[in-house]
Coordinates of C-alpha atoms in Angstrom, one line a residue:
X1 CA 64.5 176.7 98.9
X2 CA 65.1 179.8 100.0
X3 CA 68.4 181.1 101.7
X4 CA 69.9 184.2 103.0
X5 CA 71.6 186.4 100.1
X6 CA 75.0 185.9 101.9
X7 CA 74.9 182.1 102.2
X8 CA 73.5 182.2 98.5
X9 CA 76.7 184.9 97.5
X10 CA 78.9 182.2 99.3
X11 CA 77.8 178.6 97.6
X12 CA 77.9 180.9 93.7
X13 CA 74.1 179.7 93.7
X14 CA 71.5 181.7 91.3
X15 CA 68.4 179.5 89.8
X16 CA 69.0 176.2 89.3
X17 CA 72.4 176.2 91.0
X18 CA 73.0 172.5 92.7
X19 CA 72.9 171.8 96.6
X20 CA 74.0 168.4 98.0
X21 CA 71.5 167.1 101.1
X22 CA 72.5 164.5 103.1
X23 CA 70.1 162.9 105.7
X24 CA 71.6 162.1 109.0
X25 CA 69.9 161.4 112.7
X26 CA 71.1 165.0 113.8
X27 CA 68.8 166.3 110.5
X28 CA 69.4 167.5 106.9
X29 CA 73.0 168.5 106.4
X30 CA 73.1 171.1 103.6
X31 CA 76.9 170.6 101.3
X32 CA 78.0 172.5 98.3
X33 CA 77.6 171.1 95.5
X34 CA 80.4 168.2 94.5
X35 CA 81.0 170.3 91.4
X36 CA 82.1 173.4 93.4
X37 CA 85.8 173.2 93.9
X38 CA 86.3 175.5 97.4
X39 CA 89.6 174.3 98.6
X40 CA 93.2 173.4 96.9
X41 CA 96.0 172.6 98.5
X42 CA 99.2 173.4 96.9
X43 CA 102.6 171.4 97.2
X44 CA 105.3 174.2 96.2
X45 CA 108.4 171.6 97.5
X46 CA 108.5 167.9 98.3
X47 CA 112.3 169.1 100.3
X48 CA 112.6 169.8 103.6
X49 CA 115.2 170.7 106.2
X50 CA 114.5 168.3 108.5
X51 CA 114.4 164.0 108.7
X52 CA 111.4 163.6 110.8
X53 CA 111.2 160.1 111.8
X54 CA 107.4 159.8 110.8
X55 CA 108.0 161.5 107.4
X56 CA 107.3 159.6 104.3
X57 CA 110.5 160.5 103.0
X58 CA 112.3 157.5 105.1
X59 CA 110.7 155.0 102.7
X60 CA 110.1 157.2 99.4
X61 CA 112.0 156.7 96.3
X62 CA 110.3 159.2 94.2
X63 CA 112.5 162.4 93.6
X64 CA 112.2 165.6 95.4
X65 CA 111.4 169.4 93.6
X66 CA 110.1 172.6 93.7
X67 CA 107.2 174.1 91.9
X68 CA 108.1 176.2 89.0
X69 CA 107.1 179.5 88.0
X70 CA 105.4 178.0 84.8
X71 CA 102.8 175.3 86.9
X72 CA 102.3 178.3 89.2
X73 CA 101.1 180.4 86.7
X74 CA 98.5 177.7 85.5
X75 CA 97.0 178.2 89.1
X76 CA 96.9 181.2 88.9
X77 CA 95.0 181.2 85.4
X78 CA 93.1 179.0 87.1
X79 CA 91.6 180.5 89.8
X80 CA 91.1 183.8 88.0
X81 CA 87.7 181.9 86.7
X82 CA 86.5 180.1 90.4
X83 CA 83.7 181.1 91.7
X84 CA 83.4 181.3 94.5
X85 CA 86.9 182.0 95.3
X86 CA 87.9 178.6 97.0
X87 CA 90.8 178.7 100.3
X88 CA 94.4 178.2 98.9
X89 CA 96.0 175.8 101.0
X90 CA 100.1 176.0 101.1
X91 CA 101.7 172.2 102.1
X92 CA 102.1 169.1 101.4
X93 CA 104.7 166.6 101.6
X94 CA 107.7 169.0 102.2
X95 CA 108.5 172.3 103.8
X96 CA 107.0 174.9 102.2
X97 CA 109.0 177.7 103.0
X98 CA 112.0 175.5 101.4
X99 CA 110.6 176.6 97.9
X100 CA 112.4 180.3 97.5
X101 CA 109.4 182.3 96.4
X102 CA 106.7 181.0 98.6
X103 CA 105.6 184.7 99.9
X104 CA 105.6 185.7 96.4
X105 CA 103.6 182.7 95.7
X106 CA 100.8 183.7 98.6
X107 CA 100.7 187.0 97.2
X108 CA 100.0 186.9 93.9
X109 CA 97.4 184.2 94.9
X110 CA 95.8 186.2 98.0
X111 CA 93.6 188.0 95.8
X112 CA 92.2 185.1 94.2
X113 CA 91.3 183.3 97.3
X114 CA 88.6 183.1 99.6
X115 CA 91.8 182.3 102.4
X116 CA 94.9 181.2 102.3
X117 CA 96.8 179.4 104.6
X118 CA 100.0 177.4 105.2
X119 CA 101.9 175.0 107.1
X120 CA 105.5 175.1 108.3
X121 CA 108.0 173.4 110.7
X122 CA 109.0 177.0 111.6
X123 CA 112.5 176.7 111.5
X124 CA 112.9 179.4 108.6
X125 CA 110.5 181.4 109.8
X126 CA 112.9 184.4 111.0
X127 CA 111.7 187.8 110.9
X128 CA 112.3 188.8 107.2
X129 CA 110.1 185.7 106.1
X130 CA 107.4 186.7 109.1
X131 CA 106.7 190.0 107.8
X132 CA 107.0 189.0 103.9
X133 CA 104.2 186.2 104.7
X134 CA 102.2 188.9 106.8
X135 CA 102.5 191.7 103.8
X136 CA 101.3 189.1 101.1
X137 CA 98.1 188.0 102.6
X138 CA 98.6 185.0 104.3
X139 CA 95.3 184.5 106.8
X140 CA 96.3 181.2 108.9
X141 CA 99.9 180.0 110.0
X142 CA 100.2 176.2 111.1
X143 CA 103.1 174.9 112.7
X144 CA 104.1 171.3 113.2
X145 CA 104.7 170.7 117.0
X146 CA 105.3 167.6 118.2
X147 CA 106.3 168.3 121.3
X148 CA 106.3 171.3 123.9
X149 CA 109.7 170.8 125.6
X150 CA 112.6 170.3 123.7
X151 CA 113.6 166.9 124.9
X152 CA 110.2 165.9 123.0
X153 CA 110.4 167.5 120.5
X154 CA 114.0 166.2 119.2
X155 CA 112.7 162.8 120.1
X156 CA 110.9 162.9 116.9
X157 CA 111.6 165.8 114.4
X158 CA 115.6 165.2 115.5
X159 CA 116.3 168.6 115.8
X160 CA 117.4 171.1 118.7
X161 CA 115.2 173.7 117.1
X162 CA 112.0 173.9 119.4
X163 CA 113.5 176.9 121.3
X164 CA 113.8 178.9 117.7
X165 CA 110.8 177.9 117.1
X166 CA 108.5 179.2 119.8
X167 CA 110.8 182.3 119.5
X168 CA 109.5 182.7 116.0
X169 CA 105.9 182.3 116.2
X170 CA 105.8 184.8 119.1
X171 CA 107.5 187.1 116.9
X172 CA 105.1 186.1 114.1
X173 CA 102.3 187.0 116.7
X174 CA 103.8 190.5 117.3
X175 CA 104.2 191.4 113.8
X176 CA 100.8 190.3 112.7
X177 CA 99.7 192.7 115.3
X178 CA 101.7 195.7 114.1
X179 CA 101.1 195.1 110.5
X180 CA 97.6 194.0 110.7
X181 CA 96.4 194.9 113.9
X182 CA 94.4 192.3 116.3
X183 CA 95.3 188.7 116.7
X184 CA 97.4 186.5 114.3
X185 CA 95.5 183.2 113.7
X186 CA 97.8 180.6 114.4
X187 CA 97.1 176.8 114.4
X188 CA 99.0 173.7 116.1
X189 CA 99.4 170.7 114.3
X190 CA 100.5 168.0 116.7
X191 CA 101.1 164.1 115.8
X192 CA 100.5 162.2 118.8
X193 CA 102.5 159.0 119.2
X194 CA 103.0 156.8 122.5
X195 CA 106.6 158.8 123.0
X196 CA 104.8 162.2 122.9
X197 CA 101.1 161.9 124.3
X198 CA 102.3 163.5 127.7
X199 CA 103.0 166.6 125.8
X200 CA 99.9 167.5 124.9
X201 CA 98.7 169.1 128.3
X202 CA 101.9 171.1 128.1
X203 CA 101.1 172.1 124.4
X204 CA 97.9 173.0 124.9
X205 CA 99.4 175.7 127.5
X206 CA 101.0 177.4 124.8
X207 CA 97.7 178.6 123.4
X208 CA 98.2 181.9 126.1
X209 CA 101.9 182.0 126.1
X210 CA 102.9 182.5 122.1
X211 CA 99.5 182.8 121.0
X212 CA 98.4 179.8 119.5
X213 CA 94.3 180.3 118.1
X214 CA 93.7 176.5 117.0
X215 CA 94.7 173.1 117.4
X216 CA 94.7 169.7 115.0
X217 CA 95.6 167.1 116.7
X218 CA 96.3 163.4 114.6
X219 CA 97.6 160.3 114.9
X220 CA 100.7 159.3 113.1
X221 CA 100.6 156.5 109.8
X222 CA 103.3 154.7 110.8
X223 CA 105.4 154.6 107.2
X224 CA 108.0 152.0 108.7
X225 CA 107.9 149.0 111.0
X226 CA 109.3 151.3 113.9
X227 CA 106.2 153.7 114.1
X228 CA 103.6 151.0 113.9
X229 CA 105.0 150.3 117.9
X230 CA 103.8 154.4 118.4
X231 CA 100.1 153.9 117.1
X232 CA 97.7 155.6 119.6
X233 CA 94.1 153.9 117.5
X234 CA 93.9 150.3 118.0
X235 CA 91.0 150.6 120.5
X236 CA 89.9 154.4 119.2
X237 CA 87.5 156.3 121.5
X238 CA 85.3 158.6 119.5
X239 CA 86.4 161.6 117.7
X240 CA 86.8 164.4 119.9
X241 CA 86.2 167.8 118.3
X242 CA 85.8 171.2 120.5
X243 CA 84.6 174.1 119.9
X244 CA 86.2 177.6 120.0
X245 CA 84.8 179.7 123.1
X246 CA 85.4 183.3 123.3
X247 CA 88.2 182.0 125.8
X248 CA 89.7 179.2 124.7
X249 CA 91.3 178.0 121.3
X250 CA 89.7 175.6 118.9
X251 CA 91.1 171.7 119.5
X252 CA 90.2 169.4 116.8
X253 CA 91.2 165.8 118.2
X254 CA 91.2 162.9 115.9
X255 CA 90.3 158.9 117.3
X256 CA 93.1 157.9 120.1
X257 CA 92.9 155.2 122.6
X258 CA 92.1 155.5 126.1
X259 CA 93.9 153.0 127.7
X260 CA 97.4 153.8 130.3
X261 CA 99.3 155.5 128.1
X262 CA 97.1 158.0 127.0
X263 CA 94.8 158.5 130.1
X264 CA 96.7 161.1 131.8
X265 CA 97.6 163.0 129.0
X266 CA 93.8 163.0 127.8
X267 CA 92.1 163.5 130.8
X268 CA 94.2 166.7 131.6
X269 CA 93.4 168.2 128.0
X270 CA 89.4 167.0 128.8
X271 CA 89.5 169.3 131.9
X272 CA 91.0 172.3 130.3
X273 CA 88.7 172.2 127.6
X274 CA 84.5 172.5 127.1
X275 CA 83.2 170.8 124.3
X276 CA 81.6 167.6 122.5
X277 CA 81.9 164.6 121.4
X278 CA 81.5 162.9 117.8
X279 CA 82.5 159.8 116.0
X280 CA 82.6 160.3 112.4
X281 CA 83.7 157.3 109.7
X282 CA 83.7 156.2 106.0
X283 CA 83.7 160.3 104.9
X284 CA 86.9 161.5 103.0
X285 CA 87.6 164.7 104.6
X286 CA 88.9 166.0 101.4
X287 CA 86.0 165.3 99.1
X288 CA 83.9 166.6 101.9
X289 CA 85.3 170.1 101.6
X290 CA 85.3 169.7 97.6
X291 CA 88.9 170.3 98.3
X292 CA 91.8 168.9 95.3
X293 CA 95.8 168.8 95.2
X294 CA 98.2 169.9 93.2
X295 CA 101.8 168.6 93.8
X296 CA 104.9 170.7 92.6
X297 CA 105.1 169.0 89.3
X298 CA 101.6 169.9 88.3
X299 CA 100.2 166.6 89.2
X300 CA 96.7 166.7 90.0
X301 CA 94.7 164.2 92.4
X302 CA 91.6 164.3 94.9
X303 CA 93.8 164.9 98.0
X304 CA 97.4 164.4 100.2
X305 CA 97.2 160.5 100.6
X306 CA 96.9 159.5 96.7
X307 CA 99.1 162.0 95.3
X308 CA 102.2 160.5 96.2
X309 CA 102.8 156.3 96.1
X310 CA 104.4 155.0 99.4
X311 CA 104.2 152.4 101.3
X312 CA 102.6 152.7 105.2
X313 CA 101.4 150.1 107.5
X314 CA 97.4 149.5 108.6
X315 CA 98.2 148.2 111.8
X316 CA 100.5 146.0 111.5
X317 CA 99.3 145.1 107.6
X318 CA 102.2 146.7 105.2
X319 CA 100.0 148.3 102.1
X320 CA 101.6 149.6 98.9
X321 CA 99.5 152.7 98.0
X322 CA 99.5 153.9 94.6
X323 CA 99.1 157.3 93.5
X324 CA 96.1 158.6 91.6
X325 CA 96.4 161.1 89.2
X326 CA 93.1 163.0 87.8
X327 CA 95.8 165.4 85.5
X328 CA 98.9 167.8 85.4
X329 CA 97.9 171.3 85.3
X330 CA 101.1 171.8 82.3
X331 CA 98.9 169.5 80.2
X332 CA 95.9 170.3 80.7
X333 CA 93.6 173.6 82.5
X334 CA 92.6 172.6 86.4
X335 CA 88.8 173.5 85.8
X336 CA 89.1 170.7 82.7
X337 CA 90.2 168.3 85.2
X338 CA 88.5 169.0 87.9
X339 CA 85.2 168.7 85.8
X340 CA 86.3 165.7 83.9
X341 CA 84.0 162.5 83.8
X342 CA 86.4 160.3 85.3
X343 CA 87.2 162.9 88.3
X344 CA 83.4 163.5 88.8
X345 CA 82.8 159.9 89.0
X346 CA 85.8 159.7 91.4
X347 CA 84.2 162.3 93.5
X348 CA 81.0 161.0 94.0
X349 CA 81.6 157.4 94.4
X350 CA 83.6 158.2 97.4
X351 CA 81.1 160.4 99.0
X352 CA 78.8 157.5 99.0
X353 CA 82.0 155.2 100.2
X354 CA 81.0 151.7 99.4
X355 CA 84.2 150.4 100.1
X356 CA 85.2 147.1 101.8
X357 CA 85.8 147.7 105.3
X358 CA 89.6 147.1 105.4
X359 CA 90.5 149.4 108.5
X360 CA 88.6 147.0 110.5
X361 CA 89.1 143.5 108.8
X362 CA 92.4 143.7 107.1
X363 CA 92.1 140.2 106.5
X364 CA 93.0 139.4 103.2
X365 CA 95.5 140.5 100.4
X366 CA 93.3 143.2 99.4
X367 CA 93.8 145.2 102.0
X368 CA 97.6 145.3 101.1
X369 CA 96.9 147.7 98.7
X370 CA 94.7 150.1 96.8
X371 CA 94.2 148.1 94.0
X372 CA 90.9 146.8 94.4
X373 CA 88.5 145.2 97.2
X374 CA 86.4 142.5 98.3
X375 CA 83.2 144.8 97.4
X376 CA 84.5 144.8 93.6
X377 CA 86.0 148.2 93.5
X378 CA 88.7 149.0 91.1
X379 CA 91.6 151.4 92.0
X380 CA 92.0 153.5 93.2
X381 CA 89.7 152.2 96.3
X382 CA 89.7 153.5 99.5
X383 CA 88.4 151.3 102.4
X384 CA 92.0 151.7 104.2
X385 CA 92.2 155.3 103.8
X386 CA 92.7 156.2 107.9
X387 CA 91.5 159.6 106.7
X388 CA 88.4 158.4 106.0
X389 CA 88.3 157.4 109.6
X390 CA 89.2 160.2 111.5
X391 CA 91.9 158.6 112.4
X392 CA 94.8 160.8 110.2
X393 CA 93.8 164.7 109.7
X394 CA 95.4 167.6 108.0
X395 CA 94.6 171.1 108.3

């Protein structure tokens, strides 16, 4: 096979480097190879300054910290021998910008990094913070929004702070422009929910006013019996995903009903908006992008759903998820982990997903869990996983 030098440069491939092909109805789909590790996400704080009633903290018992200098540093050593250098993603389950040294974090990492990026709330990002994040190398800025009016908004992240907010990301915009020069890129990460599905015309407005590049927009796993009455999937239409045009941001739509709640809502973002349609199932999105996570203890696993155990509700089906843990970084170097037998095997058994179907049967006590399946799968198995769905996305 022959490719261009700068596609080569990109996948680290010289002779006999390792291609993954994948035969689908559309053609041959071309993927790096599941050795190449291209993306980690990085949990610097399980805290946050807000009580979000969708947040996992409302049935966690686990306890809450920040990432310490020392785990940091084993990133860091880390990535020093990646290649190619893989996007550094900043999130997780908590607020990044609650650890103290999270611009000094992006910087020392930005070099190392194909791209890094980070998600926020917003609420600390005041001007001081803005320009730190700017000066260190930070490429994309997400920001939760769950609503574009305030009334919304406090509806579910119970907080007055929208206002502050929008101020803040404008200001972000403005500073990118003087430091950087050209156009910040900032993504929208909204959760839509029956109480909030009328916002999204409105936020989808915002893309001209405070200068928002990109949206995400996901459905919410309901963690307690209260948000399985806001689920927006029961009857999913396909998977919407547009593309960016020279005039209008990218919107990345995950699987939501069409039915009387959402119609409006949907049809008004359809006719803002060019683009197509397609339905995509049984692919984990994180072993898609060879992407792995790292929580703020160190604690390594293949992505955001396992790394933490929680409860959440499939439907109306409570399931106990365990977390699955490939390795802590303090113990042992990432690239030993990541290249470990049992990972590997991890890896590519899910990329073939033969798991049991339990997003659409749910039948049986299986599906309560993560422990095994009707297929013969042992844990950790993933025929629930709503990511693997398109149902739940991250950035």
């Amino acid at each position: 096979m022959i490719l261009p030098a700068d596609v080569a440069k990109d996948y680290a491939l010289a002779a006999g480097g390792e291609l993954t092909l994948r035969v689908t109805p559309e053609g041959i789909l071309i993927k790096p190879s599941l050795t190449q590790l291209r993306k980690i996400y990085i949990e610097p704080t399980s805290r946050c300054n807000l009580a979000c009633r969708t947040c996992i903290r409302n049935i966690w018992d686990e306890p809450l910290g920040s990432m310490s200098p020392t785990t940091f540093q084993h990133i860091l050593e880390a990535l020093t021998g990646l290649n190619p250098k893989p996007i550094i993603f900043f999130g997780g389950f908590g607020e990044p910008l609650a650890h103290p040294d999270l611009p000094g974090m992006i910087q020392k990492v930005a070099p190392l990094a194909s791209k890094v990026e980070m998600i926020t709330n917003g609420i600390l990002l005041n001007e001081k913070t803005s320009t730190q994040l700017i000066e260190a190398g930070l490429n994309t800025l997400w920001i939760s929004l769950d609503g574009a009016s305030s009334e919304s908004y406090a509806d579910v992240r119970l907080s007055e702070s929208l206002p502050a907010i929008l101020k803040n990301i404008s200001r972000y915009r403005e500073l990118y422009r003087q430091l950087h020069g050209g156009d910040a890129d900032i993504g929208a990460a909204f959760v839509a929910m029956k109480r909030n599905i009328d916002e999204l015309p409105k936020l989808l407005a915002l893309s001209s006013r405070i200068g928002i590049t990109r949206y995400i927009i996901t459905n919410v796993l309901p963690y307690t019996p209260e948000m399985c009455a806001e689920v927006l999937y029961n009857r999913s239409i396909e998977r919407i995903n547009w593309q960016a045009s020279p005039w209008h941001p990218a919107i990345n739509m995950t699987e939501i009903d069409l039915n009387a709640v959402t119609r409006e809502a949907l049809l008004q973002a359809w006719s803002t908006r060019p683009g197509g349609w397609f339905k995509k199932q049984n692919t984990c999105p994180f072993i898609e992008q060879r992407s792995t996570t790292i929580g703020w203890d160190g604690s390594v696993s293949p992505c955001l759903a396992l790394l933490h155990s929680h409860e959440s509700y499939l439907f109306d089906l409570k399931r106990s998820v365990q977390k699955y843990l490939a390795g802590n970084i303090n113990e042992t170097p990432l690239t030993t982990i990541w290249k470990s037998d049992e990972y590997t095997a991890f890896r590519n058994k899910v990329e073939q997903f033969d798991f049991s179907p339990c997003t659409y049967c749910a039948s049986c006590e299986m599906a309560q869990g993560n422990q095994e399946d009707c297929f013969g799968n042992t844990f950790p198995t993933c025929g629930g996983c709503l990511w693997a769905q398109g149902i739940i996305q991250c950035p």
